[in-house]
């Protein structure tokens, strides 16, 4: 169900010509706002954000490249990747030799249109399949690029879902890629689905959650600049959502800290999911964790992906609707939902009967754990939670030390609290 919802939204958003600014981003937010309440913010062109300046707004209406035989070589209407992102407007006739510096292709992936942009240097150009570029005939070509580059604004959006505490966990996706399915859009649709998942709890959760939709780099920078103090004061952890819809194995890029509770949680959830996965230490470059985890902010931000960016068809027309599946999106949603469940249950506890083990059958603890595998593992979970809960360790730390399933420990701890054997004694650091 979640996978189908996400794939449907992804199909709807796919054709919009998104960029770091412009109408495609606003259209995207209008569509998303039919599913979740979105607070949209416009940052005017020219606004200084730390070391960066918000660029002019770019809008593309049409772009065509017509060959000497009068046939279309590239048409923005057929595929928006044909137009170099942020191309300035041009109209005229060019010989093939004059045109060549404005034509881009990728010989490594000759059958796909590459995705290229030029946000901060004024250029114009067309992106072509390399095979097509190689076969262009000499002659005069007609270029028509109908775009505007003018003062306007950068558009970003967020949805805040308050919990019992004002400590925040954020999920951030980027909304600046045009028709690309796995890179960028899979993160957008997962963000929407996770937001719906949290909203459905009606505030019954510990942390407050913030779902961010920002253009990559400049958007994250503008967001952090605008909300610097709150972000520093309130953020507990965050995740950058991208590359989540292909059927590849899971990859978790750890936080810059490397041993944050979030890292322990995701590692444990992945390990006990039985799904193939790989853990990767924090590295640069990457996506918006570069900004969130810059030393001034130093936020704990991880990224749980399927195929890591840089995959074979990355930044090309090969990353299309057929590259992602509803099944893979649904599987990713389930993994994130488990991470949220674990985050929500990851507290320190104190054993209220610390002198020797309690007499478990007195508390009816042999029958209550229906969801867990067998009596032996239930008892093992109970004994470990009781033993290690001396107020110093979180459940994630207990799970790490004992190699037990954190989601089961979270369930066990809730029951032990209900039975009066355990009390919650503190939040994780
Ligand atoms: Zn990208």
CSV table of C-alpha atoms and ligand atoms in Angstrom, one decimal:
chain,number,residue,atom,x,y,z
A,1,UNK,CA,0.0,0.0,0.0
A,2,UNK,CA,2.7,2.5,1.0
A,3,UNK,CA,4.8,1.5,-2.0
A,4,UNK,CA,1.9,2.0,-4.4
A,5,UNK,CA,1.1,5.4,-2.9
A,6,UNK,CA,4.7,6.5,-3.3
A,7,UNK,CA,5.0,5.2,-6.8
A,8,UNK,CA,1.8,7.0,-7.8
A,9,UNK,CA,3.0,10.3,-6.5
A,10,UNK,CA,6.4,9.8,-8.1
A,11,UNK,CA,4.7,9.3,-11.5
A,12,UNK,CA,2.8,12.5,-11.0
A,13,UNK,CA,5.8,14.6,-10.0
A,14,UNK,CA,8.2,13.0,-12.5
A,15,UNK,CA,7.5,15.3,-15.6
A,16,UNK,CA,7.8,18.6,-13.8
A,17,UNK,CA,10.9,20.6,-14.7
A,18,UNK,CA,12.4,21.1,-11.3
A,19,UNK,CA,15.5,23.1,-10.6
A,20,UNK,CA,17.0,24.9,-7.6
A,21,UNK,CA,14.4,27.6,-8.3
A,22,UNK,CA,11.3,28.2,-10.4
A,23,UNK,CA,7.8,27.0,-11.3
A,24,UNK,CA,8.6,23.3,-11.4
A,25,UNK,CA,9.4,23.4,-7.7
A,26,UNK,CA,6.2,25.3,-6.8
A,27,UNK,CA,4.2,22.9,-8.9
A,28,UNK,CA,5.8,20.0,-7.0
A,29,UNK,CA,4.9,21.6,-3.6
A,30,UNK,CA,1.3,22.2,-4.8
A,31,UNK,CA,0.9,18.6,-5.7
A,32,UNK,CA,2.5,17.4,-2.4
A,33,UNK,CA,0.3,19.8,-0.4
A,34,UNK,CA,-2.7,17.7,-1.4
A,35,UNK,CA,-1.4,15.0,0.8
A,36,UNK,CA,0.3,16.8,3.7
A,37,UNK,CA,0.1,20.3,5.1
A,38,UNK,CA,3.1,22.2,3.7
A,39,UNK,CA,4.6,25.5,4.9
A,40,UNK,CA,6.2,27.0,1.8
A,41,UNK,CA,8.9,29.7,2.1
A,42,UNK,CA,10.3,31.9,-0.6
A,43,UNK,CA,13.8,33.2,-0.3
A,44,UNK,CA,14.4,36.2,-2.6
A,45,UNK,CA,17.2,36.0,-5.2
A,46,UNK,CA,20.3,37.9,-4.0
A,47,UNK,CA,19.8,36.8,-0.3
A,48,UNK,CA,23.1,36.1,1.3
A,49,UNK,CA,23.2,32.8,3.2
A,50,UNK,CA,26.5,32.3,4.9
A,51,UNK,CA,29.1,32.2,2.1
A,52,UNK,CA,26.4,31.8,-0.7
A,53,UNK,CA,24.0,34.0,-2.5
A,54,UNK,CA,20.6,32.8,-3.7
A,55,UNK,CA,20.8,32.9,-7.6
A,56,UNK,CA,18.2,34.4,-10.0
A,57,UNK,CA,15.1,32.4,-10.6
A,58,UNK,CA,15.1,30.2,-13.6
A,59,UNK,CA,12.1,29.2,-15.6
A,60,UNK,CA,12.0,27.1,-18.8
A,61,UNK,CA,9.0,27.2,-21.2
A,62,UNK,CA,10.4,25.5,-24.3
A,63,UNK,CA,13.7,24.5,-25.9
A,64,UNK,CA,14.2,23.0,-29.3
A,65,UNK,CA,17.3,22.1,-31.4
A,66,UNK,CA,16.4,21.6,-35.1
A,67,UNK,CA,18.7,19.9,-37.6
A,68,UNK,CA,19.7,21.0,-41.1
A,69,UNK,CA,17.0,18.6,-42.4
A,70,UNK,CA,14.3,20.4,-40.4
A,71,UNK,CA,13.9,17.5,-38.0
A,72,UNK,CA,14.0,17.9,-34.2
A,73,UNK,CA,17.3,16.8,-32.6
A,74,UNK,CA,16.3,17.7,-29.1
A,75,UNK,CA,13.0,18.9,-27.6
A,76,UNK,CA,12.6,20.0,-24.0
A,77,UNK,CA,8.9,19.0,-24.3
A,78,UNK,CA,9.8,15.4,-25.0
A,79,UNK,CA,12.4,15.2,-22.2
A,80,UNK,CA,13.3,18.1,-19.9
A,81,UNK,CA,16.8,16.6,-19.5
A,82,UNK,CA,17.6,17.7,-23.0
A,83,UNK,CA,18.0,21.3,-21.8
A,84,UNK,CA,21.1,22.1,-19.7
A,85,UNK,CA,19.7,23.3,-16.4
A,86,UNK,CA,19.8,27.1,-16.0
A,87,UNK,CA,20.4,27.7,-19.7
A,88,UNK,CA,20.0,31.3,-20.6
A,89,UNK,CA,17.6,32.2,-23.4
A,90,UNK,CA,19.0,32.0,-27.0
A,91,UNK,CA,17.5,32.0,-30.4
A,92,UNK,CA,19.5,31.7,-33.6
A,93,UNK,CA,21.2,29.6,-36.3
A,94,UNK,CA,24.5,27.9,-35.7
A,95,UNK,CA,26.8,25.7,-37.7
A,96,UNK,CA,27.6,22.3,-36.1
A,97,UNK,CA,31.1,23.6,-35.3
A,98,UNK,CA,29.6,26.7,-33.5
A,99,UNK,CA,27.1,24.5,-31.8
A,100,UNK,CA,29.5,21.8,-30.4
A,101,UNK,CA,30.6,23.7,-27.3
A,102,UNK,CA,26.9,23.8,-26.3
A,103,UNK,CA,26.3,20.1,-26.8
A,104,UNK,CA,26.8,17.7,-23.9
A,105,UNK,CA,26.8,13.9,-23.9
A,106,UNK,CA,28.2,11.1,-21.8
A,107,UNK,CA,30.3,8.5,-23.8
A,108,UNK,CA,30.2,6.1,-20.8
A,109,UNK,CA,26.5,5.8,-21.1
A,110,UNK,CA,25.9,6.5,-24.9
A,111,UNK,CA,22.2,5.6,-24.9
A,112,UNK,CA,21.1,8.0,-22.1
A,113,UNK,CA,20.7,11.7,-21.9
A,114,UNK,CA,23.0,13.1,-19.2
A,115,UNK,CA,21.6,15.4,-16.5
A,116,UNK,CA,23.7,18.6,-16.3
A,117,UNK,CA,23.3,22.1,-14.9
A,118,UNK,CA,25.1,25.4,-14.8
A,119,UNK,CA,23.6,27.3,-11.9
A,120,UNK,CA,26.4,29.7,-11.2
A,121,UNK,CA,28.0,30.3,-14.6
A,122,UNK,CA,25.9,31.6,-17.4
A,123,UNK,CA,25.7,29.1,-20.3
A,124,UNK,CA,23.2,27.5,-22.6
A,125,UNK,CA,23.2,24.1,-24.0
A,126,UNK,CA,21.5,20.8,-24.9
A,127,UNK,CA,22.2,17.4,-23.5
A,128,UNK,CA,22.1,14.5,-26.0
A,129,UNK,CA,22.6,10.8,-26.1
A,130,UNK,CA,26.2,10.2,-27.1
A,131,UNK,CA,25.2,8.0,-30.0
A,132,UNK,CA,23.0,10.8,-31.3
A,133,UNK,CA,25.7,13.4,-30.9
A,134,UNK,CA,28.2,11.2,-32.9
A,135,UNK,CA,25.8,11.0,-35.8
A,136,UNK,CA,25.0,14.7,-36.2
A,137,UNK,CA,25.5,15.9,-39.8
A,138,UNK,CA,27.3,19.1,-40.7
A,139,UNK,CA,25.1,22.1,-41.6
A,140,UNK,CA,23.1,24.8,-40.0
A,141,UNK,CA,21.0,24.1,-36.8
A,142,UNK,CA,18.2,26.2,-35.4
A,143,UNK,CA,18.4,26.9,-31.6
A,144,UNK,CA,15.4,28.1,-29.7
A,145,UNK,CA,15.7,28.3,-25.9
A,146,UNK,CA,12.8,30.1,-24.3
A,147,UNK,CA,13.9,30.5,-20.6
A,148,UNK,CA,14.0,33.4,-18.1
A,149,UNK,CA,16.7,34.1,-15.6
A,150,UNK,CA,15.5,37.0,-13.5
A,151,UNK,CA,15.2,38.1,-9.9
A,152,UNK,CA,12.6,35.9,-8.2
A,153,UNK,CA,13.0,33.5,-5.3
A,154,UNK,CA,14.1,30.0,-4.2
A,155,UNK,CA,11.2,28.0,-2.9
A,156,UNK,CA,11.4,25.5,-0.1
A,157,UNK,CA,8.8,23.8,2.1
A,158,UNK,CA,8.5,21.9,5.3
A,159,UNK,CA,5.9,20.1,7.5
A,160,UNK,CA,6.4,20.1,11.3
A,161,UNK,CA,4.8,17.4,13.3
A,162,UNK,CA,5.0,18.2,17.0
A,163,UNK,CA,5.5,15.4,19.6
A,164,UNK,CA,5.6,15.3,23.4
A,165,UNK,CA,9.1,17.0,23.5
A,166,UNK,CA,10.5,19.8,21.3
A,167,UNK,CA,13.6,17.8,20.5
A,168,UNK,CA,13.5,17.3,16.8
A,169,UNK,CA,14.3,14.6,14.3
A,170,UNK,CA,14.3,15.8,10.7
A,171,UNK,CA,14.0,14.1,7.3
A,172,UNK,CA,15.4,16.1,4.4
A,173,UNK,CA,14.9,15.5,0.7
A,174,UNK,CA,15.9,17.6,-2.3
A,175,UNK,CA,13.5,19.0,-4.8
A,176,UNK,CA,15.8,20.4,-7.5
A,177,UNK,CA,16.1,17.5,-10.0
A,178,UNK,CA,14.0,17.5,-13.1
A,179,UNK,CA,12.8,14.1,-14.5
A,180,UNK,CA,14.8,11.7,-12.4
A,181,UNK,CA,13.2,9.0,-10.4
A,182,UNK,CA,15.6,7.4,-7.9
A,183,UNK,CA,18.0,10.3,-7.3
A,184,UNK,CA,15.9,13.0,-5.7
A,185,UNK,CA,12.2,12.0,-6.3
A,186,UNK,CA,12.3,8.7,-4.4
A,187,UNK,CA,13.4,10.8,-1.4
A,188,UNK,CA,10.6,13.3,-2.0
A,189,UNK,CA,7.9,10.6,-2.1
A,190,UNK,CA,9.3,8.7,0.9
A,191,UNK,CA,9.4,12.0,2.9
A,192,UNK,CA,5.7,12.5,2.1
A,193,UNK,CA,4.8,9.0,3.1
A,194,UNK,CA,6.7,9.2,6.4
A,195,UNK,CA,5.1,12.5,7.2
A,196,UNK,CA,1.6,10.9,6.7
A,197,UNK,CA,2.7,8.0,8.9
A,198,UNK,CA,3.7,10.4,11.7
A,199,UNK,CA,0.6,12.7,11.2
A,200,UNK,CA,-1.6,9.5,11.6
A,201,UNK,CA,-0.2,9.1,15.1
A,202,UNK,CA,-2.0,12.2,16.2
A,203,UNK,CA,0.9,13.5,18.3
A,204,UNK,CA,1.4,10.2,20.1
A,205,UNK,CA,5.2,10.2,19.8
A,206,UNK,CA,8.1,11.4,21.8
A,207,UNK,CA,10.1,13.5,19.3
A,208,UNK,CA,8.9,16.3,17.1
A,209,UNK,CA,9.5,15.6,13.4
A,210,UNK,CA,10.3,18.0,10.7
A,211,UNK,CA,10.0,17.0,7.0
A,212,UNK,CA,12.1,19.3,4.8
A,213,UNK,CA,11.8,19.7,1.0
A,214,UNK,CA,14.7,21.9,-0.2
A,215,UNK,CA,16.7,22.3,-3.3
A,216,UNK,CA,20.0,20.5,-2.8
A,217,UNK,CA,23.0,22.5,-1.5
A,218,UNK,CA,21.8,26.1,-1.9
A,219,UNK,CA,18.4,25.1,-0.4
A,220,UNK,CA,19.8,23.3,2.6
A,221,UNK,CA,22.2,26.2,3.1
A,222,UNK,CA,19.4,28.8,2.9
A,223,UNK,CA,17.3,26.7,5.3
A,224,UNK,CA,20.1,26.4,7.8
A,225,UNK,CA,20.9,30.1,7.5
A,226,UNK,CA,17.3,31.1,8.2
A,227,UNK,CA,16.7,28.7,11.1
A,228,UNK,CA,20.3,28.5,12.5
A,229,UNK,CA,19.5,29.0,16.2
A,230,UNK,CA,16.5,26.7,16.3
A,231,UNK,CA,18.3,24.0,14.3
A,232,UNK,CA,21.3,24.2,16.8
A,233,UNK,CA,19.1,24.2,19.9
A,234,UNK,CA,16.5,21.6,19.0
A,235,UNK,CA,17.9,19.0,16.6
A,236,UNK,CA,18.5,15.6,17.9
A,237,UNK,CA,19.2,13.8,14.6
A,238,UNK,CA,18.4,13.8,11.0
A,239,UNK,CA,18.4,11.7,7.8
A,240,UNK,CA,18.9,12.7,4.2
A,241,UNK,CA,16.5,10.8,1.9
A,242,UNK,CA,17.7,9.9,-1.6
A,243,UNK,CA,18.1,6.8,-3.8
A,244,UNK,CA,15.4,4.8,-2.1
A,245,UNK,CA,13.3,3.3,-4.9
A,246,UNK,CA,15.5,0.9,-6.8
A,247,UNK,CA,15.5,-2.8,-5.9
A,248,UNK,CA,19.2,-2.7,-4.8
A,249,UNK,CA,20.6,-3.7,-1.4
A,250,UNK,CA,20.4,-1.2,1.5
A,251,UNK,CA,23.3,1.0,2.2
A,252,UNK,CA,23.6,3.1,5.4
A,253,UNK,CA,25.9,6.1,5.3
A,254,UNK,CA,26.7,6.8,9.0
A,255,UNK,CA,26.7,10.2,10.7
A,256,UNK,CA,29.8,12.3,10.8
A,257,UNK,CA,30.1,11.3,14.5
A,258,UNK,CA,29.9,7.6,13.5
A,259,UNK,CA,28.7,6.3,16.8
A,260,UNK,CA,25.6,8.3,17.4
A,261,UNK,CA,22.5,6.5,18.7
A,262,UNK,CA,21.0,6.8,15.2
A,263,UNK,CA,23.9,4.8,13.8
A,264,UNK,CA,23.4,2.1,16.4
A,265,UNK,CA,19.7,2.0,15.7
A,266,UNK,CA,19.9,1.8,11.9
A,267,UNK,CA,22.7,-0.8,12.1
A,268,UNK,CA,20.6,-3.0,14.4
A,269,UNK,CA,17.4,-2.6,12.4
A,270,UNK,CA,19.3,-3.5,9.2
A,271,UNK,CA,21.1,-6.4,10.8
A,272,UNK,CA,17.9,-8.0,12.2
A,273,UNK,CA,15.9,-7.3,9.0
A,274,UNK,CA,17.7,-10.2,7.4
A,275,UNK,CA,18.0,-8.0,4.2
A,276,UNK,CA,21.4,-7.7,2.5
A,277,UNK,CA,23.0,-4.4,3.4
A,278,UNK,CA,26.2,-2.5,3.8
A,279,UNK,CA,27.4,0.1,6.3
A,280,UNK,CA,29.5,3.0,5.0
A,281,UNK,CA,31.5,5.5,7.1
A,282,UNK,CA,30.6,9.2,6.6
A,283,UNK,CA,32.3,10.5,3.4
A,284,UNK,CA,32.4,13.6,1.3
A,285,UNK,CA,31.0,14.7,-1.1
A,286,UNK,CA,27.5,13.4,-0.8
A,287,UNK,CA,24.2,15.2,-0.5
A,288,UNK,CA,22.9,17.7,2.1
A,289,UNK,CA,24.6,16.0,5.0
A,290,UNK,CA,27.5,18.1,3.8
A,291,UNK,CA,25.7,21.2,5.0
A,292,UNK,CA,23.9,19.7,8.0
A,293,UNK,CA,27.1,18.1,9.3
A,294,UNK,CA,29.4,21.0,8.5
A,295,UNK,CA,31.5,21.7,11.7
A,296,UNK,CA,29.5,24.7,12.8
A,297,UNK,CA,26.3,22.7,12.9
A,298,UNK,CA,27.7,19.2,13.4
A,299,UNK,CA,24.3,17.6,13.4
A,300,UNK,CA,24.0,13.8,13.5
A,301,UNK,CA,22.7,13.1,10.1
A,302,UNK,CA,22.7,9.6,8.5
A,303,UNK,CA,21.5,8.5,5.1
A,304,UNK,CA,19.8,5.1,4.6
A,305,UNK,CA,19.8,4.4,0.8
A,306,UNK,CA,19.3,1.6,-1.6
A,307,UNK,CA,21.9,2.0,-4.4
A,308,UNK,CA,24.3,4.8,-3.4
A,309,UNK,CA,24.4,7.9,-5.6
A,310,UNK,CA,26.9,7.3,-8.4
A,311,UNK,CA,25.1,4.1,-9.4
A,312,UNK,CA,25.4,3.1,-13.1
A,313,UNK,CA,22.6,5.2,-14.5
A,314,UNK,CA,22.9,8.1,-12.0
A,315,UNK,CA,22.3,11.6,-13.4
A,316,UNK,CA,21.0,10.3,-16.7
A,317,UNK,CA,17.7,9.6,-18.4
A,318,UNK,CA,18.3,6.0,-17.4
A,319,UNK,CA,17.2,7.0,-13.9
A,320,UNK,CA,13.6,7.0,-15.1
A,321,UNK,CA,10.2,5.6,-14.0
A,322,UNK,CA,11.2,2.1,-14.8
A,323,UNK,CA,14.3,2.3,-12.6
A,324,UNK,CA,12.2,2.4,-9.4
A,325,UNK,CA,9.5,0.0,-8.3
A,326,UNK,CA,6.5,0.3,-5.9
A,327,UNK,CA,7.8,-2.8,-4.1
A,328,UNK,CA,11.3,-1.4,-3.5
A,329,UNK,CA,9.7,1.9,-2.3
A,330,UNK,CA,7.4,0.0,0.0
A,331,UNK,CA,10.3,-2.0,1.4
A,332,UNK,CA,12.3,1.1,2.1
A,333,UNK,CA,9.3,2.7,3.8
A,334,UNK,CA,9.0,-0.3,6.1
A,335,UNK,CA,12.7,0.0,7.0
A,336,UNK,CA,12.3,3.7,7.9
A,337,UNK,CA,9.2,3.0,9.9
A,338,UNK,CA,11.2,0.4,11.9
A,339,UNK,CA,13.9,3.0,12.5
A,340,UNK,CA,11.3,5.5,13.8
A,341,UNK,CA,9.8,2.8,16.1
A,342,UNK,CA,13.3,2.1,17.4
A,343,UNK,CA,14.1,5.9,17.8
A,344,UNK,CA,10.8,6.4,19.7
A,345,UNK,CA,11.6,3.6,22.1
A,346,UNK,CA,15.3,4.2,22.6
A,347,UNK,CA,15.5,5.4,26.2
A,348,UNK,CA,17.6,4.6,29.3
A,349,UNK,CA,15.7,2.6,31.9
A,350,UNK,CA,16.2,1.7,35.5
A,351,UNK,CA,15.4,-1.8,36.9
A,352,UNK,CA,13.0,-1.4,39.8
A,353,UNK,CA,13.8,-4.8,41.3
A,354,UNK,CA,17.6,-4.7,41.0
A,355,UNK,CA,18.4,-7.2,43.8
A,356,UNK,CA,18.5,-10.5,41.9
A,357,UNK,CA,16.2,-11.4,39.1
A,358,UNK,CA,12.5,-11.0,39.6
A,359,UNK,CA,10.3,-14.1,39.6
A,360,UNK,CA,9.1,-13.7,36.0
A,361,UNK,CA,6.0,-16.0,36.0
A,362,UNK,CA,4.6,-13.9,38.9
A,363,UNK,CA,4.2,-11.1,36.3
A,364,UNK,CA,2.6,-13.3,33.6
A,365,UNK,CA,5.6,-12.6,31.4
A,366,UNK,CA,5.6,-16.0,29.7
A,367,UNK,CA,2.4,-15.3,27.7
A,368,UNK,CA,2.6,-11.7,26.8
A,369,UNK,CA,5.1,-11.5,24.0
A,370,UNK,CA,3.1,-12.9,21.2
A,371,UNK,CA,5.1,-11.2,18.5
A,372,UNK,CA,8.4,-12.7,19.5
A,373,UNK,CA,9.9,-15.8,18.1
A,374,UNK,CA,10.0,-18.3,21.0
A,375,UNK,CA,10.0,-18.5,24.7
A,376,UNK,CA,13.8,-18.8,25.0
A,377,UNK,CA,14.5,-15.6,23.0
A,378,UNK,CA,11.7,-13.8,24.9
A,379,UNK,CA,13.3,-14.7,28.3
A,380,UNK,CA,16.7,-13.8,26.9
A,381,UNK,CA,15.4,-10.3,25.9
A,382,UNK,CA,13.7,-9.8,29.3
A,383,UNK,CA,16.7,-10.8,31.3
A,384,UNK,CA,19.1,-8.7,29.3
A,385,UNK,CA,16.9,-5.5,29.4
A,386,UNK,CA,16.5,-6.0,33.2
A,387,UNK,CA,20.2,-6.6,33.8
A,388,UNK,CA,21.6,-3.8,31.7
A,389,UNK,CA,19.0,-1.2,32.6
A,390,UNK,CA,20.9,0.4,35.4
A,391,UNK,CA,20.1,3.9,34.1
A,392,UNK,CA,23.4,4.3,32.2
A,393,UNK,CA,22.6,2.5,28.9
A,394,UNK,CA,20.0,3.1,26.2
A,395,UNK,CA,18.2,0.2,24.6
A,396,UNK,CA,20.3,0.7,21.5
A,397,UNK,CA,23.4,0.4,23.5
A,398,UNK,CA,22.1,-2.8,25.2
A,399,UNK,CA,21.2,-4.2,21.8
A,400,UNK,CA,24.6,-3.4,20.5
A,401,UNK,CA,26.3,-5.0,23.5
A,402,UNK,CA,24.1,-8.1,23.5
A,403,UNK,CA,23.6,-8.4,19.7
A,404,UNK,CA,19.9,-8.7,20.4
A,405,UNK,CA,17.1,-7.3,18.2
A,406,UNK,CA,16.5,-3.7,19.2
A,407,UNK,CA,12.8,-3.7,18.0
A,408,UNK,CA,12.2,-6.7,20.3
A,409,UNK,CA,14.0,-4.9,23.2
A,410,UNK,CA,11.8,-1.8,22.7
A,411,UNK,CA,8.7,-4.1,22.9
A,412,UNK,CA,10.0,-5.9,26.0
A,413,UNK,CA,10.9,-2.6,27.8
A,414,UNK,CA,7.4,-1.3,27.3
A,415,UNK,CA,5.9,-4.5,28.8
A,416,UNK,CA,8.4,-4.4,31.8
A,417,UNK,CA,7.4,-0.7,32.4
A,418,UNK,CA,3.7,-1.8,32.4
A,419,UNK,CA,4.5,-4.5,34.9
A,420,UNK,CA,6.3,-2.2,37.2
A,421,UNK,CA,9.6,-3.9,36.8
A,422,UNK,CA,11.3,-1.0,34.9
A,423,UNK,CA,11.1,2.7,34.7
A,424,UNK,CA,12.2,5.1,32.0
A,425,UNK,CA,15.1,7.1,33.5
A,426,UNK,CA,16.4,9.3,30.7
A,427,UNK,CA,16.6,10.3,27.1
A,428,UNK,CA,19.5,9.2,24.9
A,429,UNK,CA,22.3,11.8,24.4
B,1,LIG,ZN1,21.7,14.3,-8.1
